[in-house]
Coordinates of C-alpha atoms in Angstrom, one line a residue:
M255 CA -34.2 12.5 -18.5
F256 CA -32.6 12.6 -22.0
R257 CA -34.1 13.1 -25.4
L258 CA -31.7 12.3 -28.2
K259 CA -32.0 12.3 -32.0
I260 CA -29.9 9.4 -33.2
T261 CA -28.8 9.5 -36.9
G262 CA -26.7 6.8 -38.5
Q263 CA -26.8 3.7 -40.7
G264 CA -29.3 5.4 -43.0
S265 CA -31.9 5.9 -40.3
E266 CA -33.0 8.5 -37.8
K267 CA -35.0 8.1 -34.6
I268 CA -35.7 10.0 -31.3
Q269 CA -35.2 8.1 -28.1
E270 CA -35.9 9.0 -24.5
F271 CA -34.0 7.8 -21.5
N272 CA -35.6 8.0 -18.1
K273 CA -32.3 8.0 -16.2
Q274 CA -29.8 10.4 -14.7
T275 CA -26.8 8.6 -16.4
I276 CA -26.7 6.6 -19.6
F277 CA -23.8 4.6 -21.1
I278 CA -23.2 4.6 -24.8
G279 CA -21.3 1.8 -26.7
R280 CA -21.2 -1.2 -28.9
S281 CA -21.8 -4.0 -26.3
Q282 CA -25.3 -5.1 -25.1
D283 CA -24.9 -3.8 -21.5
N284 CA -25.1 -0.2 -22.6
D285 CA -28.2 2.0 -22.4
L286 CA -27.7 3.3 -26.0
I287 CA -26.3 0.5 -28.2
L288 CA -24.5 1.6 -31.4
P289 CA -23.5 -1.8 -33.0
V290 CA -20.7 -0.8 -35.3
P291 CA -16.9 -1.5 -35.1
S292 CA -16.0 2.2 -35.0
V293 CA -17.7 2.4 -31.6
S294 CA -15.9 1.0 -28.5
K295 CA -17.6 -1.6 -26.3
R296 CA -18.1 1.1 -23.6
H297 CA -17.5 4.3 -25.5
A298 CA -19.0 7.3 -23.7
R299 CA -21.2 8.4 -20.8
L300 CA -23.9 11.1 -20.8
L301 CA -25.1 12.3 -17.4
I302 CA -27.0 15.1 -15.6
K303 CA -24.9 16.9 -13.1
D304 CA -26.0 20.0 -11.2
G305 CA -28.7 20.7 -13.7
R306 CA -26.4 20.4 -16.8
Y307 CA -25.8 17.7 -19.4
V308 CA -22.2 16.4 -19.3
I309 CA -20.6 14.0 -21.9
M310 CA -17.5 12.0 -21.0
D311 CA -15.4 9.8 -23.2
L312 CA -14.5 6.5 -21.5
G313 CA -11.1 5.9 -23.1
S314 CA -12.6 4.9 -26.5
T315 CA -10.4 4.0 -29.5
N316 CA -11.8 6.5 -32.0
G317 CA -12.8 9.3 -29.6
T318 CA -15.9 11.3 -28.9
F319 CA -16.6 14.7 -30.6
V320 CA -18.8 17.6 -29.7
N321 CA -19.6 20.1 -32.5
G322 CA -16.7 18.7 -34.5
K323 CA -14.1 19.0 -31.7
Q324 CA -12.7 15.9 -29.9
I325 CA -13.1 16.0 -26.2
N326 CA -10.5 14.9 -23.6
G327 CA -12.4 15.4 -20.5
P328 CA -16.0 16.1 -19.2
V329 CA -17.7 18.6 -21.5
V330 CA -21.1 20.4 -20.9
V331 CA -23.4 19.9 -23.9
K332 CA -26.5 22.0 -24.6
P333 CA -29.7 21.4 -26.7
N334 CA -29.0 21.1 -30.4
D335 CA -25.3 20.3 -29.8
I336 CA -24.1 17.5 -32.0
I337 CA -22.2 14.5 -30.5
N338 CA -20.3 12.3 -33.0
I339 CA -19.6 8.7 -31.8
G340 CA -18.2 6.5 -34.6
E341 CA -20.6 6.6 -37.6
Y342 CA -23.4 8.0 -35.5
E343 CA -24.6 11.5 -34.8
L344 CA -26.4 12.3 -31.6
T345 CA -28.3 15.5 -31.1
L346 CA -29.5 16.6 -27.7
L347 CA -33.0 17.9 -28.0
S348 CA -34.3 20.8 -26.0
G349 CA -35.6 20.4 -22.5
A350 CA -34.2 21.1 -19.1
P351 CA -32.9 18.1 -17.1
K352 CA -35.4 16.7 -14.7
P353 CA -34.9 14.4 -11.8
V354 CA -35.9 10.8 -12.6
T355 CA -38.1 10.5 -9.6
A356 CA -40.1 13.6 -10.5
E357 CA -40.8 12.3 -14.0
I358 CA -42.0 9.0 -12.6
K359 CA -44.3 10.7 -10.2
Q360 CA -45.9 12.7 -13.1
K361 CA -46.5 9.6 -15.1
T362 CA -48.1 7.6 -12.2
P363 CA -51.9 8.1 -12.2
P364 CA -53.6 8.7 -8.9
P365 CA -55.5 5.7 -7.4
P366 CA -59.2 5.7 -8.2
P367 CA -61.6 6.7 -5.4
P368 CA -63.3 3.8 -3.6
P369 CA -67.0 3.0 -4.8
Q370 CA -69.7 4.6 -2.7
N371 CA -71.1 2.7 0.3
Q372 CA -68.0 0.5 0.4
P373 CA -65.3 0.9 2.9
A374 CA -62.0 2.2 1.6
P375 CA -59.4 -0.6 1.3
K376 CA -56.8 -0.7 4.1
A377 CA -53.6 1.1 3.4
T378 CA -50.9 -1.4 2.5
R379 CA -47.1 -0.9 2.2
P380 CA -46.1 -0.3 -1.4
P381 CA -43.8 -3.0 -2.8
S382 CA -40.1 -2.2 -2.6
P383 CA -38.8 -0.5 -5.7
Q384 CA -36.4 -2.6 -7.8
V385 CA -32.9 -1.5 -7.1
T386 CA -30.8 -0.8 -10.1
Q387 CA -27.1 -0.8 -9.5
R388 CA -25.7 2.5 -10.6
P389 CA -22.5 4.4 -9.7
S390 CA -23.0 6.6 -6.7
A391 CA -23.1 10.4 -7.0
R392 CA -19.7 10.6 -5.2
N393 CA -18.1 8.2 -7.7
Q394 CA -19.6 10.1 -10.6
N395 CA -18.1 13.3 -9.2
Q396 CA -14.7 11.7 -8.7
E397 CA -14.7 10.5 -12.3
I398 CA -15.6 13.9 -13.6
I399 CA -12.8 15.5 -11.6
S400 CA -10.3 12.8 -12.7
A401 CA -11.2 13.4 -16.3
F402 CA -10.7 17.1 -15.8
K403 CA -7.3 16.5 -14.3
R404 CA -6.3 14.3 -17.3
E405 CA -7.3 17.2 -19.6
V406 CA -5.1 19.6 -17.6
H407 CA -2.2 17.2 -17.6
S408 CA -2.3 16.7 -21.4
R409 CA -2.4 20.5 -21.9
L410 CA 0.4 21.0 -19.4
I411 CA 2.7 18.5 -21.3
E412 CA 2.0 20.4 -24.5
A413 CA 2.8 23.7 -22.9
M414 CA 5.7 22.6 -20.7
D415 CA 7.3 19.2 -21.2
L416 CA 8.2 18.3 -17.6
R417 CA 10.1 15.2 -18.7
R418 CA 12.7 17.2 -20.7
L419 CA 13.2 20.0 -18.3
D420 CA 16.6 20.1 -16.7
I421 CA 15.5 20.2 -13.0
S422 CA 19.1 20.5 -11.7
K423 CA 19.6 23.7 -13.7
L424 CA 16.1 25.1 -13.1
G425 CA 16.0 24.4 -9.3
E426 CA 13.1 22.7 -7.5
S427 CA 11.5 25.9 -6.2
E428 CA 11.6 27.6 -9.6
L429 CA 10.2 24.5 -11.3
Y430 CA 7.5 24.2 -8.8
E431 CA 6.4 27.9 -9.3
R432 CA 6.5 27.7 -13.1
T433 CA 4.5 24.5 -13.1
R434 CA 1.9 25.9 -10.7
E435 CA 1.5 29.1 -12.7
K436 CA 1.0 27.1 -15.9
I437 CA -1.5 24.7 -14.3
T438 CA -3.5 27.7 -12.8
E439 CA -3.6 29.3 -16.2
I440 CA -4.9 26.1 -17.8
V441 CA -7.5 25.5 -15.1
E442 CA -8.8 29.1 -15.3
H443 CA -9.0 28.9 -19.1
L444 CA -11.1 25.6 -18.9
Q445 CA -13.2 27.2 -16.2
S446 CA -14.0 30.2 -18.5
E447 CA -15.2 27.6 -21.2
G448 CA -17.5 26.0 -18.6
Q449 CA -15.5 22.8 -18.3
F450 CA -14.6 23.1 -14.6
P451 CA -16.3 20.4 -12.4
A452 CA -19.2 21.9 -10.6
G453 CA -18.8 22.1 -6.8
A454 CA -15.1 21.3 -6.9
D455 CA -12.5 23.2 -4.9
K456 CA -10.3 25.0 -7.5
A457 CA -7.3 25.5 -5.1
Q458 CA -7.3 21.9 -4.1
I459 CA -7.5 20.6 -7.6
I460 CA -4.6 22.8 -8.7
S461 CA -2.5 21.5 -5.7
E462 CA -3.4 17.9 -6.5
I463 CA -2.4 18.4 -10.2
V464 CA 0.9 20.0 -9.2
D465 CA 1.6 17.0 -6.8
E466 CA 0.9 14.6 -9.7
A467 CA 3.1 16.5 -12.1
L468 CA 6.1 16.9 -9.9
G469 CA 5.6 14.7 -6.8
L470 CA 3.6 11.6 -5.9
G471 CA 0.2 13.0 -6.4
P472 CA -2.4 12.0 -3.7
L473 CA 0.2 10.0 -1.9
E474 CA 2.0 13.2 -0.7
E475 CA -0.7 13.8 1.9
F476 CA -0.4 10.3 3.4
I477 CA 3.4 10.4 3.4
A478 CA 3.3 13.5 5.5
D479 CA 0.7 12.0 7.9
K480 CA 2.6 10.5 10.8
S481 CA -0.3 8.3 11.8
V482 CA -0.2 6.4 8.4
T483 CA 2.2 3.4 8.5
E484 CA 1.5 1.9 5.1
I485 CA 0.2 3.1 1.7
M486 CA -1.3 0.7 -0.9
V487 CA -2.2 1.9 -4.5
N488 CA -4.3 -0.7 -6.4
G489 CA -4.4 1.1 -9.7
A490 CA -5.4 4.7 -10.3
R491 CA -8.9 4.5 -8.6
Q492 CA -8.1 2.8 -5.3
I493 CA -5.7 3.9 -2.5
Y494 CA -5.7 2.2 0.9
I495 CA -3.8 3.2 4.0
E496 CA -2.9 1.5 7.2
R497 CA -3.5 3.3 10.6
E498 CA -2.9 1.6 13.9
G499 CA -2.8 -1.8 12.2
K500 CA -6.1 -1.4 10.3
L501 CA -6.7 -0.8 6.6
Y502 CA -8.9 2.1 5.4
L503 CA -10.0 2.9 1.8
T504 CA -9.4 6.6 1.1
D505 CA -11.4 8.9 -1.1
K506 CA -8.2 10.0 -3.0
T507 CA -7.4 8.8 -6.5
F508 CA -4.9 9.3 -9.3
S509 CA -6.3 10.9 -12.5
S510 CA -5.1 7.9 -14.6
D511 CA -2.8 4.9 -14.7
H512 CA -0.4 7.1 -16.5
A513 CA -0.2 9.4 -13.4
V514 CA 0.6 6.3 -11.3
M515 CA 3.4 5.3 -13.7
G516 CA 4.7 8.9 -13.4
A517 CA 4.9 8.6 -9.6
I518 CA 6.7 5.3 -9.9
E519 CA 9.2 6.7 -12.3
R520 CA 9.9 9.7 -10.0
I521 CA 10.6 7.3 -7.1
I522 CA 13.0 5.0 -9.0
A523 CA 14.8 7.4 -11.4
P524 CA 17.2 8.9 -8.7
L525 CA 18.2 5.3 -7.8
G526 CA 19.2 4.4 -11.3
R527 CA 16.5 1.7 -11.6
R528 CA 13.9 1.1 -14.3
I529 CA 10.4 -0.3 -14.7
D530 CA 8.8 -1.4 -18.0
E531 CA 7.2 -4.4 -19.6
S532 CA 10.5 -6.3 -19.7
S533 CA 11.2 -5.5 -16.0
P534 CA 7.7 -4.9 -14.6
L535 CA 8.5 -5.0 -10.8
V536 CA 11.0 -3.0 -8.7
D537 CA 12.0 -2.4 -5.1
A538 CA 13.1 1.1 -4.1
R539 CA 13.0 3.6 -1.3
L540 CA 12.0 7.2 -0.8
K541 CA 14.3 10.0 0.4
D542 CA 13.1 9.5 3.9
G543 CA 13.9 5.8 3.9
S544 CA 10.4 4.5 3.3
R545 CA 10.4 1.1 1.5
V546 CA 8.6 1.0 -1.9
N547 CA 7.5 -1.9 -4.1
A548 CA 6.0 -1.3 -7.5
I549 CA 4.6 -3.8 -10.0
I550 CA 3.0 -2.8 -13.3
P551 CA 1.0 -4.5 -16.2
P552 CA 1.2 -7.1 -17.6
L553 CA 1.9 -8.6 -14.2
A554 CA -0.6 -6.3 -12.3
I555 CA -3.9 -6.9 -14.1
K556 CA -5.8 -3.9 -12.8
G557 CA -3.1 -1.3 -13.3
P558 CA 0.2 -0.1 -11.7
T559 CA 0.4 -1.0 -8.1
I560 CA 2.5 0.7 -5.4
T561 CA 3.1 -0.4 -1.8
I562 CA 4.9 2.0 0.5
R563 CA 6.0 1.0 4.0
K564 CA 6.7 4.2 5.7
F565 CA 10.0 4.8 7.6
R566 CA 9.6 6.1 11.1
K567 CA 11.9 9.0 11.8
D568 CA 11.4 8.6 15.5
K569 CA 12.7 5.1 16.4
L570 CA 10.5 3.2 18.8
T571 CA 12.2 2.1 22.0
M572 CA 11.4 -0.8 24.3
D573 CA 9.7 1.6 26.6
D574 CA 7.4 2.5 23.7
L575 CA 6.6 -1.1 23.1
I576 CA 5.8 -1.7 26.8
R577 CA 3.4 1.3 26.7
S578 CA 1.7 0.0 23.6
N579 CA 1.3 -3.4 25.3
T580 CA 3.4 -5.1 22.7
I581 CA 5.6 -6.7 25.3
S582 CA 5.9 -6.8 29.1
A583 CA 8.5 -5.2 31.3
E584 CA 9.6 -8.7 32.5
M585 CA 10.1 -9.9 28.9
V586 CA 12.2 -6.8 28.2
E587 CA 14.4 -7.4 31.3
F588 CA 15.1 -10.9 30.1
L589 CA 15.9 -9.8 26.5
K590 CA 18.2 -7.2 27.8
V591 CA 20.2 -9.9 29.6
C592 CA 20.2 -12.0 26.3
V593 CA 21.6 -9.2 24.2
F594 CA 24.1 -8.0 26.8
Y595 CA 25.5 -11.6 27.2
R596 CA 25.6 -12.1 23.5
K597 CA 23.0 -14.7 22.8
N598 CA 22.0 -15.2 19.2
I599 CA 18.3 -14.2 18.7
L600 CA 15.9 -15.1 15.9
I601 CA 12.8 -12.8 15.6
S602 CA 10.0 -14.5 13.8
G603 CA 6.5 -13.4 12.7
G604 CA 4.2 -12.8 9.8
T605 CA 4.2 -9.9 7.4
G606 CA 3.5 -6.6 9.1
S607 CA 3.8 -8.1 12.6
G608 CA 6.5 -5.6 13.7
K609 CA 9.7 -7.8 13.5
T610 CA 11.9 -5.0 12.2
T611 CA 10.6 -2.6 14.9
T612 CA 11.4 -5.1 17.6
L613 CA 14.8 -5.7 16.1
N614 CA 15.5 -2.0 16.1
A615 CA 14.4 -1.7 19.8
L616 CA 16.6 -4.7 20.8
S617 CA 19.6 -3.0 19.3
E618 CA 19.5 -0.4 22.0
F619 CA 20.9 -2.9 24.5
I620 CA 24.1 -3.4 22.4
S621 CA 27.2 -1.8 24.0
N622 CA 28.4 1.4 22.2
D623 CA 32.0 0.0 22.0
E624 CA 31.1 -2.9 19.7
R625 CA 31.5 -2.9 15.9
I626 CA 28.1 -3.7 14.4
I627 CA 27.5 -4.5 10.7
T628 CA 23.9 -4.6 9.4
V629 CA 22.9 -6.3 6.2
E630 CA 19.5 -5.4 4.6
D631 CA 17.5 -5.6 1.3
A632 CA 16.1 -2.1 2.0
A633 CA 17.8 0.0 4.7
E634 CA 15.3 0.3 7.6
L635 CA 17.3 -0.2 10.8
Q636 CA 18.1 2.8 12.9
L637 CA 20.9 2.1 15.4
K638 CA 22.2 4.6 17.9
Q639 CA 25.7 3.2 18.2
E640 CA 28.5 5.1 16.6
H641 CA 30.5 2.1 15.3
W642 CA 27.9 0.9 12.8
V643 CA 28.5 -0.2 9.2
Q644 CA 25.3 -0.3 7.2
L645 CA 25.2 -2.6 4.0
E646 CA 22.4 -2.8 1.5
S647 CA 21.9 -5.3 -1.3
R648 CA 21.7 -4.2 -5.0
P649 CA 19.4 -5.4 -7.8
P650 CA 20.8 -6.1 -11.3
N651 CA 21.2 -3.2 -13.7
I652 CA 19.5 -2.8 -17.1
E653 CA 21.8 -5.4 -18.6
G654 CA 20.9 -7.9 -15.8
K655 CA 24.4 -7.6 -14.3
G656 CA 25.9 -6.1 -11.1
Q657 CA 23.5 -7.8 -8.6
I658 CA 24.8 -8.0 -5.0
T659 CA 22.6 -10.3 -2.9
I660 CA 22.1 -10.5 0.9
R661 CA 24.2 -13.7 0.8
D662 CA 27.1 -11.9 -0.9
L663 CA 27.0 -9.2 1.8
V664 CA 26.8 -11.7 4.7
R665 CA 29.9 -13.5 3.4
N666 CA 31.7 -10.2 2.9
C667 CA 30.9 -8.8 6.4
L668 CA 32.7 -11.8 7.9
R669 CA 35.9 -10.3 6.6
M670 CA 35.1 -6.9 8.2
R671 CA 35.9 -7.9 11.8
P672 CA 32.3 -7.5 13.1
D673 CA 31.5 -7.9 16.8
R674 CA 27.9 -8.4 15.9
I675 CA 26.1 -9.1 12.6
I676 CA 22.5 -8.1 12.2
V677 CA 20.7 -9.3 9.1
G678 CA 17.4 -7.5 8.5
E679 CA 15.7 -10.6 7.1
C680 CA 16.8 -14.1 6.1
R681 CA 14.9 -15.2 3.0
G682 CA 17.2 -17.7 1.2
G683 CA 20.6 -19.2 1.1
E684 CA 22.1 -16.5 3.3
A685 CA 20.6 -18.4 6.3
L686 CA 23.4 -20.9 6.0
D687 CA 26.1 -18.2 6.1
M688 CA 24.4 -16.6 9.0
L689 CA 24.3 -19.9 11.0
Q690 CA 27.9 -20.5 10.2
A691 CA 28.8 -17.0 11.5
M692 CA 26.9 -17.6 14.7
N693 CA 28.8 -20.9 15.2
T694 CA 32.2 -19.4 14.5
G695 CA 32.6 -16.8 17.2
H696 CA 30.1 -14.1 16.1
D697 CA 27.9 -14.4 19.1
G698 CA 25.1 -11.8 19.8
S699 CA 23.9 -11.8 16.2
L700 CA 20.3 -11.0 15.4
T701 CA 18.1 -11.6 12.4
T702 CA 14.4 -12.0 11.4
V703 CA 12.5 -14.6 9.5
H704 CA 8.9 -14.9 8.2
A705 CA 7.1 -17.7 10.2
N706 CA 3.8 -18.4 11.9
S707 CA 5.2 -19.9 15.1
P708 CA 8.6 -20.6 16.9
R709 CA 8.5 -24.2 15.6
D710 CA 7.7 -23.0 12.1
A711 CA 10.6 -20.6 12.3
L712 CA 13.0 -23.6 12.7
S713 CA 11.4 -25.4 9.7
R714 CA 11.8 -22.2 7.6
L715 CA 15.5 -22.1 8.6
E716 CA 16.0 -25.6 7.4
T717 CA 14.3 -24.8 4.1
M718 CA 16.4 -21.7 3.5
V719 CA 19.7 -23.6 4.3
L720 CA 18.7 -26.1 1.6
M721 CA 18.2 -23.1 -0.8
A722 CA 21.9 -22.4 -0.5
G723 CA 22.5 -25.3 -2.9
I724 CA 24.6 -27.3 -0.6
E725 CA 23.4 -30.8 0.0
L726 CA 23.4 -31.4 3.7
P727 CA 21.6 -34.1 5.7
V728 CA 18.6 -32.8 7.6
K729 CA 20.1 -33.8 10.9
A730 CA 23.3 -31.9 10.2
I731 CA 21.2 -28.8 9.4
R732 CA 19.2 -29.1 12.6
E733 CA 22.4 -29.5 14.6
Q734 CA 23.7 -26.3 13.0
V735 CA 20.5 -24.5 14.0
S736 CA 20.3 -25.8 17.6
S737 CA 23.9 -24.8 18.3
A738 CA 23.6 -21.4 16.6
I739 CA 20.3 -20.1 17.8
N740 CA 19.7 -19.5 21.5
I741 CA 16.5 -17.5 21.6
I742 CA 13.4 -17.3 19.4
L743 CA 11.2 -14.3 19.8
H744 CA 7.9 -14.7 18.0
Q745 CA 5.6 -11.7 17.2
S746 CA 2.0 -11.7 15.9
R747 CA -0.5 -9.2 14.5
F748 CA -4.0 -9.6 15.8
S749 CA -7.4 -8.9 14.3
D750 CA -7.7 -5.5 16.1
G751 CA -4.4 -4.3 14.5
S752 CA -2.4 -4.7 17.7
R753 CA 1.0 -6.4 17.6
K754 CA 2.3 -8.5 20.5
V755 CA 5.2 -10.7 21.3
T756 CA 3.4 -14.1 21.8
H757 CA 6.4 -16.3 22.6
I758 CA 10.0 -16.1 23.9
S759 CA 11.5 -19.5 23.7
E760 CA 14.9 -21.0 24.3
I761 CA 16.5 -23.7 22.1
T762 CA 17.5 -26.4 24.6
G763 CA 19.3 -28.9 22.3
M764 CA 18.5 -32.0 20.3
E765 CA 16.6 -35.2 21.1
G766 CA 17.4 -37.6 18.3
D767 CA 16.6 -35.7 15.1
I768 CA 14.4 -33.2 16.7
I769 CA 15.4 -29.7 17.9
T770 CA 14.0 -29.2 21.4
M771 CA 12.8 -25.8 22.8
Q772 CA 11.1 -24.5 25.8
D773 CA 8.8 -21.5 26.1
I774 CA 9.9 -18.9 28.7
F775 CA 7.2 -16.3 28.2
V776 CA 3.9 -16.5 26.4
F777 CA 0.9 -14.2 25.7
R778 CA -2.3 -15.8 26.7
Q779 CA -5.3 -14.4 24.9
Q780 CA -8.5 -14.2 26.9
G781 CA -11.0 -12.9 24.4
Y782 CA -12.1 -9.4 23.2
D783 CA -13.6 -6.4 24.9
E784 CA -16.7 -4.5 23.8
N785 CA -14.6 -2.5 21.3
G786 CA -13.1 -5.6 19.7
K787 CA -9.7 -5.1 21.3
V788 CA -7.7 -8.2 22.2
L789 CA -7.7 -9.1 25.9
G790 CA -4.9 -11.2 27.4
E791 CA -1.7 -11.1 29.5
F792 CA 2.0 -11.8 29.2
V793 CA 2.9 -14.7 31.6
P794 CA 6.1 -16.6 32.4
T795 CA 6.0 -20.3 32.1
G796 CA 8.2 -20.9 35.2
F797 CA 11.0 -22.3 33.1
I798 CA 14.4 -20.8 33.9
P799 CA 16.7 -20.6 30.8
K800 CA 19.7 -22.9 30.8
F801 CA 22.2 -20.1 30.2
Y802 CA 21.1 -18.4 33.5
D803 CA 22.6 -21.3 35.4
E804 CA 25.8 -20.8 33.4
L805 CA 25.9 -17.1 34.3
R806 CA 25.3 -17.9 38.0
Q807 CA 28.2 -20.3 38.0
R808 CA 30.4 -17.4 36.7
G809 CA 29.3 -15.4 39.7
I810 CA 26.8 -13.2 37.9
E811 CA 23.7 -12.6 40.0
L812 CA 20.4 -12.2 38.0
D813 CA 16.9 -11.5 39.0
L814 CA 15.0 -14.8 38.8
S815 CA 11.7 -13.3 40.0
I816 CA 10.7 -12.4 36.4
F817 CA 10.2 -16.1 35.7
K818 CA 7.7 -16.7 38.5

């Protein structure tokens, strides 16, 4: 409960609030409305925390003052302290904080006794109390800690401008120690003033502030966690992670959007890239190879957004995929023959379905004496072969010049005498150059494409060829596709987070204007178990690929039992 003396606009009044938290501001949805322009719509928050009154400024334009001093974080206020908000002066009147429920109980009169000689009324269930939507205690505590971190950050920058320190001369370990010492000193000083969040772990808060100042803040923990495959930051207050194909909301947050921007800048600065209002999105990668996409306001409405797809240091093999039930041993045996005998393979699937992982695993079947050239937007492939040339595209510089596209690299690698070309992902006009390479002696090439089914993958290829800007009849494009692509491997991600190869299909030719294909292996889903896991089996269709007959005519004996 709060008792406030409110002075302003030539009047004075005392107002009581029967709540644990009140919001103060100009708009009508506040508990205490101060209707003057100098007060922000949602200006400040006053709450009872661990038996103490705490005032917090909510990013107001003109600030909040306690006893004449502007506050930058949560501040404990005592009876008779003066709070200045705009043109108003608020004085907290004496009285210890009391739980709201206790106050209500004291004000509720006891029920009258029943009249004599009449039976007492039957007990009835009291009506459900009206639920008022308020922030949870956990969220309140997080906000208090975040505000405290912002205060430490602002004092740290005043004492030690990290942006101007020459890290190369100072050395990372020395910079880390100096920063940690200064942060510890600031935290202890604020603690002595009674501003440290009650119940918080001081050592943990210091470590988190150091990570935000010099590293990637709360993301450091998830980057080190091998079970986390993807990290998604939706503004300062919301961080999701992916584990085993499922998304989880974490309890970690950044102290502010400014801290998120700092993390983005630390990622892209070593790569010579920039992000600002004129260039509000960027692709980059971490030192370990993890792929990063960042997008900031005004494009990202709710604040700076980061998506990190982590790079696996331990490459998954086909044996790993068999053990995880992503693919069957018979499918792997067939794909091994396809790669060894230089069939062109297109891997299709949706976002996050595991296309790149499967492409990586397929590459283990390539002979070690071949010259392999890989072309990618962000380097993710991990090949074990020695004769491997790795190419990566480049975005434009600050002046908008110097861009090198995937298509430029595909064209260039044709002049580099490749035995195999692997394009990490076809997204545009490079599809035409890839098809031409497959049709001009570069057999055994592999690439991936976003699609929802094998048939949809063919339509996507047609569309991407048209994006090359060369006007070709649809039939000519389809003839190019049918002669270039031998096998389509389609992979899907299911609702339980599992990833499975659902189709392995062979392109069999053309019938009129239509590309014909035949499924060789499929995954047949049979429902879900009691834990929500997908049930099903990998089965052959009984169709024997056409190129198997060609190999048998050359005297090469192959195991046909995998198709039965």
